[in-house]
Tab-separated table of C-alpha atoms in Angstrom:
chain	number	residue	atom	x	y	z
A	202	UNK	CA	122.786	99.446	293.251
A	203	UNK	CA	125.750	99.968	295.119
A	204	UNK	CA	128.902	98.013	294.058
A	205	UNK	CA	130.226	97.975	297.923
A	206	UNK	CA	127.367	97.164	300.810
A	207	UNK	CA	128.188	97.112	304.705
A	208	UNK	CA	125.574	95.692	307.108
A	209	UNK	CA	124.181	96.633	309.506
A	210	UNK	CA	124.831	100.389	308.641
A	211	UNK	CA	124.423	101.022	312.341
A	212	UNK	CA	125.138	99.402	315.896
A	213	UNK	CA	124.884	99.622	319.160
A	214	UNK	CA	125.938	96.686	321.411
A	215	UNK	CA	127.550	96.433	324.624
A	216	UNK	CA	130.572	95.726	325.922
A	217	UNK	CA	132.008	92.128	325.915
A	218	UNK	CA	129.165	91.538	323.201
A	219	UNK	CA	130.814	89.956	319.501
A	220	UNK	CA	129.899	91.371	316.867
A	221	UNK	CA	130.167	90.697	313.194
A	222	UNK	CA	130.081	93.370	310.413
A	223	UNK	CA	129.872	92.581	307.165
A	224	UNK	CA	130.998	93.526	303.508
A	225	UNK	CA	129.558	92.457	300.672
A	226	UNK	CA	131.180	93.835	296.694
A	227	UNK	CA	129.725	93.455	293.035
A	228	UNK	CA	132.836	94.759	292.013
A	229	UNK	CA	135.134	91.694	291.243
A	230	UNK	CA	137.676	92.998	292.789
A	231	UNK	CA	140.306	90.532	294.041
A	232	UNK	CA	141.445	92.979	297.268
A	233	UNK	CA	139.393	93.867	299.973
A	234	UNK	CA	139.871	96.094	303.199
A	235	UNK	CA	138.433	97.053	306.595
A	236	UNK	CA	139.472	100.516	308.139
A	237	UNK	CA	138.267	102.344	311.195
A	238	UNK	CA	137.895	106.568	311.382
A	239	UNK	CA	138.246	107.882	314.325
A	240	UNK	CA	138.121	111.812	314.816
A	241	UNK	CA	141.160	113.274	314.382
A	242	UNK	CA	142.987	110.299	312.908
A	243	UNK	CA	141.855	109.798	309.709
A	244	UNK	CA	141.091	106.190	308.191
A	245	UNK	CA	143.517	103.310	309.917
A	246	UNK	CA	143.976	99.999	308.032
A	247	UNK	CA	142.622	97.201	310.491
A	248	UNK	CA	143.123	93.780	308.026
A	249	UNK	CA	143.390	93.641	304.423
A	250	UNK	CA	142.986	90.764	301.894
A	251	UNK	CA	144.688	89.949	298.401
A	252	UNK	CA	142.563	86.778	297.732
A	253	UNK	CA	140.365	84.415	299.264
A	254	UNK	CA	143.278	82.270	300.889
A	255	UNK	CA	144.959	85.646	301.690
A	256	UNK	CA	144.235	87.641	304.985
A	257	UNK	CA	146.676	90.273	306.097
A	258	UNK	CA	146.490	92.269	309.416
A	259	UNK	CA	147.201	96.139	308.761
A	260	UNK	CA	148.089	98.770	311.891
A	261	UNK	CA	145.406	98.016	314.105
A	262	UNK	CA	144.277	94.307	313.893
A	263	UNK	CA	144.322	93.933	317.844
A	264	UNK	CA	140.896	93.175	318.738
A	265	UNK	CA	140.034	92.163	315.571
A	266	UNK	CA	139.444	89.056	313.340
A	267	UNK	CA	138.172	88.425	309.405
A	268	UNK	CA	137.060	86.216	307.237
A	269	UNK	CA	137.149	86.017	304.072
A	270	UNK	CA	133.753	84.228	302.650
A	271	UNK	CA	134.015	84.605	299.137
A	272	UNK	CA	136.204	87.146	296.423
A	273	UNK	CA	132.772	88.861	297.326
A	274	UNK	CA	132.359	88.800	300.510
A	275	UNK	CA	134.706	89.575	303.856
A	276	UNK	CA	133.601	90.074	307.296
A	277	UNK	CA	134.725	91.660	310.436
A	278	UNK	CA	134.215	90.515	313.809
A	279	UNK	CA	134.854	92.158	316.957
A	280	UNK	CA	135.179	89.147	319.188
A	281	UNK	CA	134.915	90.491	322.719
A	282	UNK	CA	133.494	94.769	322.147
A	283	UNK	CA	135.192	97.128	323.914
A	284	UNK	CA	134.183	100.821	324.103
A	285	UNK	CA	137.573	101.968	322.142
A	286	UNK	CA	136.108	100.102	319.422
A	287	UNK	CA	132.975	102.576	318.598
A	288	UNK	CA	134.688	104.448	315.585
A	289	UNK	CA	132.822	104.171	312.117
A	290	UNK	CA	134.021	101.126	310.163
A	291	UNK	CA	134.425	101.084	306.415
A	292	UNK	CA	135.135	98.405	304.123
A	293	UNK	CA	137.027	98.768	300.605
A	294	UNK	CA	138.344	97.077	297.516
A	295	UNK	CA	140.464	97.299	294.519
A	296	UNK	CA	141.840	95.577	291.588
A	297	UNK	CA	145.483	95.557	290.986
A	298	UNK	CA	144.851	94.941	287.437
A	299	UNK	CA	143.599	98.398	286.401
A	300	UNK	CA	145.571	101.250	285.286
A	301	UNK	CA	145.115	102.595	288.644
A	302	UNK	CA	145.177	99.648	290.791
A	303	UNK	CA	145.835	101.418	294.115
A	304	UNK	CA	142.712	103.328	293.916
A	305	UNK	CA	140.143	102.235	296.507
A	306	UNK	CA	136.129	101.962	296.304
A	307	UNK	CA	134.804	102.181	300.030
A	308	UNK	CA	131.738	101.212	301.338
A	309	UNK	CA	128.643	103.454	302.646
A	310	UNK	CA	130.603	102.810	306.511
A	311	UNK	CA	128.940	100.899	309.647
A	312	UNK	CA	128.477	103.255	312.617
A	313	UNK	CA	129.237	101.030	315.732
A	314	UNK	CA	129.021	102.295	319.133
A	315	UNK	CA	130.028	100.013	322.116
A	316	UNK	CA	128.435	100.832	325.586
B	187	UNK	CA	154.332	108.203	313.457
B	188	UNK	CA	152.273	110.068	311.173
B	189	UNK	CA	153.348	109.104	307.600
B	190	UNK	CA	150.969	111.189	305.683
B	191	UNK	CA	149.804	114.729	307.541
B	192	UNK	CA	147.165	117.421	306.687
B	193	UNK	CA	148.036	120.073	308.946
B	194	UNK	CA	144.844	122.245	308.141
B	195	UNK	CA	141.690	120.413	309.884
B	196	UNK	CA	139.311	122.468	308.554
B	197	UNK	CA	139.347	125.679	305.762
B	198	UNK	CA	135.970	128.195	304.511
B	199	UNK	CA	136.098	129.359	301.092
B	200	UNK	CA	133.936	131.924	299.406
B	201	UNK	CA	131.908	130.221	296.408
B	202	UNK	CA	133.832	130.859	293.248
B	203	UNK	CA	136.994	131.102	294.601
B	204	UNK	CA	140.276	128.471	294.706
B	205	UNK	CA	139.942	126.014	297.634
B	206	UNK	CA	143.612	124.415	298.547
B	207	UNK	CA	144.083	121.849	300.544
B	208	UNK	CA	147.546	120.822	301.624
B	209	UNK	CA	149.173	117.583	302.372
B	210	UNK	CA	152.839	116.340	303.589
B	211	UNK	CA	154.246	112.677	304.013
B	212	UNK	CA	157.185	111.596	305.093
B	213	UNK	CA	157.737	108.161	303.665
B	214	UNK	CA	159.911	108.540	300.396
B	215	UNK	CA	159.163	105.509	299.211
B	216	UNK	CA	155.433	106.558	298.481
B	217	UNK	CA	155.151	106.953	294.773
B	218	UNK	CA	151.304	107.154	294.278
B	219	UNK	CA	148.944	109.936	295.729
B	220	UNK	CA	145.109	110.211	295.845
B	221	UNK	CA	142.757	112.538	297.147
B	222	UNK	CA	139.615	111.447	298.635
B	223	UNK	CA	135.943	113.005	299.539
B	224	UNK	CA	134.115	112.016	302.099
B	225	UNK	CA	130.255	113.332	302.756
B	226	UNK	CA	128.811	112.929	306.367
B	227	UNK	CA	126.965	109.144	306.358
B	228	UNK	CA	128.958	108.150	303.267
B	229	UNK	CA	131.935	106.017	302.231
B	230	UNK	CA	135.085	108.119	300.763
B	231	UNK	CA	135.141	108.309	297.345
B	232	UNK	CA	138.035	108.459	295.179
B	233	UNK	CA	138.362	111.834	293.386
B	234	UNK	CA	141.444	112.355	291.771
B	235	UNK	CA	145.493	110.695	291.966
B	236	UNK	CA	148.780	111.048	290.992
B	237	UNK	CA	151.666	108.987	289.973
B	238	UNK	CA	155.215	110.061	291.179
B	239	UNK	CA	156.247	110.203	287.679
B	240	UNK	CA	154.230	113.847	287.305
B	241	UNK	CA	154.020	116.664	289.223
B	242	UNK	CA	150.456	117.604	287.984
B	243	UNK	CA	147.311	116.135	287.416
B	244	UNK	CA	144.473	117.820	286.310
B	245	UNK	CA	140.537	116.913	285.900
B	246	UNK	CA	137.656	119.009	285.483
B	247	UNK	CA	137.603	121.484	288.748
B	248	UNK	CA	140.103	119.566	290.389
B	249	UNK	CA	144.254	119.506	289.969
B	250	UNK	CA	146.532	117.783	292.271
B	251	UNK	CA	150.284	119.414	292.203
B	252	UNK	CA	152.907	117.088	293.910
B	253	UNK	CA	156.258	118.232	294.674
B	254	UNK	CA	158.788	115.777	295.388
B	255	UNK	CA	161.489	117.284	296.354
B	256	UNK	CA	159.383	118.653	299.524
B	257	UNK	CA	157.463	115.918	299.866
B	258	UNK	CA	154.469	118.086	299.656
B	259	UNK	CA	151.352	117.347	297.156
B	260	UNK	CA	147.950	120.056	297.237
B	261	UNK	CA	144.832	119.421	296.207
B	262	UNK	CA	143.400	122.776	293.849
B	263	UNK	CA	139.191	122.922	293.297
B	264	UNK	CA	138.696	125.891	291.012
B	265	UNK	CA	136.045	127.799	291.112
B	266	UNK	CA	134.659	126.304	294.496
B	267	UNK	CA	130.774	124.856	295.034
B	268	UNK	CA	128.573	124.121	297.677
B	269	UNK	CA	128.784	120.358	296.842
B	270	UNK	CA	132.343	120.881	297.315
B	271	UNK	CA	132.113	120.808	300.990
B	272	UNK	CA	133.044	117.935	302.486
B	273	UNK	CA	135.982	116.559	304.595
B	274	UNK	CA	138.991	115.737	302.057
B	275	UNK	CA	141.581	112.599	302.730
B	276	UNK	CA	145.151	112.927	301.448
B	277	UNK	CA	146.411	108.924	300.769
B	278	UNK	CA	149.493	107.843	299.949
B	279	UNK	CA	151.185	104.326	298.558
B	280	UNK	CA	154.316	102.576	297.199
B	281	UNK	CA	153.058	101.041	293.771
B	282	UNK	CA	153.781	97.613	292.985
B	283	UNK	CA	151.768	94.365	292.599
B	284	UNK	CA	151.242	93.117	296.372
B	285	UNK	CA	151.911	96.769	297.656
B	286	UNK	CA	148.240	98.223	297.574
B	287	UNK	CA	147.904	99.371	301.321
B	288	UNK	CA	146.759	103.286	301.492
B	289	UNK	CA	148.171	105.392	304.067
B	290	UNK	CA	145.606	108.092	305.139
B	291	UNK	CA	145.766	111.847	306.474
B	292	UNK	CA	143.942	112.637	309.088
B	293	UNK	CA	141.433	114.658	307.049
B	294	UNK	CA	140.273	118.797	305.712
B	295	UNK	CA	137.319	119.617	306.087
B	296	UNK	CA	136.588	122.041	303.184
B	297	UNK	CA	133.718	124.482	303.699
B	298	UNK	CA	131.910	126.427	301.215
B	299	UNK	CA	130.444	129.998	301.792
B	300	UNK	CA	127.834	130.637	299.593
């Protein structure tokens, strides 16, 4: 089984539609992330979290909200969808307690499109 | 602003031969590199990093060189196979408890010939 799921894997919704995506780790990792790829720019930090009580926003939170569940579980929600938001959405983690504690473990991505 | 660039957005490379793959930042305070794969319909995965400390790091196939001074760190895959292609993400940090934020290039996609 995979140690980092994402649901749904795929989206389409339209625009002014919210939408939650969701991350889900087996990992125990304390840290968890939520990037966007778009062509031609690479993976951009959208909000990042430490801990349960801890929720940062990263480059490109506009738009954007979390939650953070559980240490397992943090969720993304696009309140209001806009089409600038269909990009493919990953979600990571990582524990600052191992030898290489900067390394990230990303998810299998959601592919969101927004009409 | 562009903190950490791959200039090359794609590269083809005969099976068996070296694939390099090139990355610059600008940040100096970025003391921890990794290199990431990425397959079409999958996550990145984490394939190989670097602390500032070294200028080489070596496993299997694959050996990352980083050179300070030019702010400059390649990715080496030696001898290139199919499996090998795959778009390849330069990331960079600043190490320290509280700091673990990756910075991203914008991506190589490494193709081999067979």
């Amino acid at each position: 089984d995979a140690d980092v799921t994402q649901t749904p894997r795929n989206r389409i919704t339209k625009t002014g539609k919210r939408i939650m995506l969701e991350c889900s780790q087996t990992k125990g990792h304390d840290r968890m992330y939520w990037y966007r790829q778009d062509p031609g720019l690479g993976l951009r930090l959208i909000y990042y979290s430490f801990d349960v009580k801890d929720i940062n926003k990263g480059e490109i939170s506009d738009g954007y909200s979390v939650s953070r569940q559980a240490q397992a579980k943090f969720s993304l929600s696009l309140e209001s969808a806009i089409p600038n938001q269909t990009a493919l959405y990953f979600c990571a983690t990582s524990d600052p307690r191992q030898a290489t504690g900067d390394t990230q473990y990303f998810g299998p991505g959601t592919r969101l499109t927004v009409l | 602003d562009q903190q950490v660039k791959q200039n090359s957005p794609s590269l083809s490379v005969q099976e068996g031969r070296i694939s390099i793959l090139n990355c610059d930042y600008t940040n100096s305070m970025f003391d921890y590199f990794l290199w990431y794969k990425k397959y079409p319909a999958e996550g990145p995965t984490f394939l190989i990093s670097i602390s500032s400390i070294k200028d080489k790091n070596e496993d299997g196939r694959f050996t990352v060189f980083l050179n300070k001074s030019a702010k400059h760190l390649s990715l080496h895959i030696v001898p290139s196979q199919p499996g090998d292609s795959a778009v390849y993400f330069c990331a960079a940090s600043v190490s320290g408890f509280g700091n673990e934020k990756l910075t991203f290039g914008t991506g190589t996609r490494l193709t081999i010939i067979p």
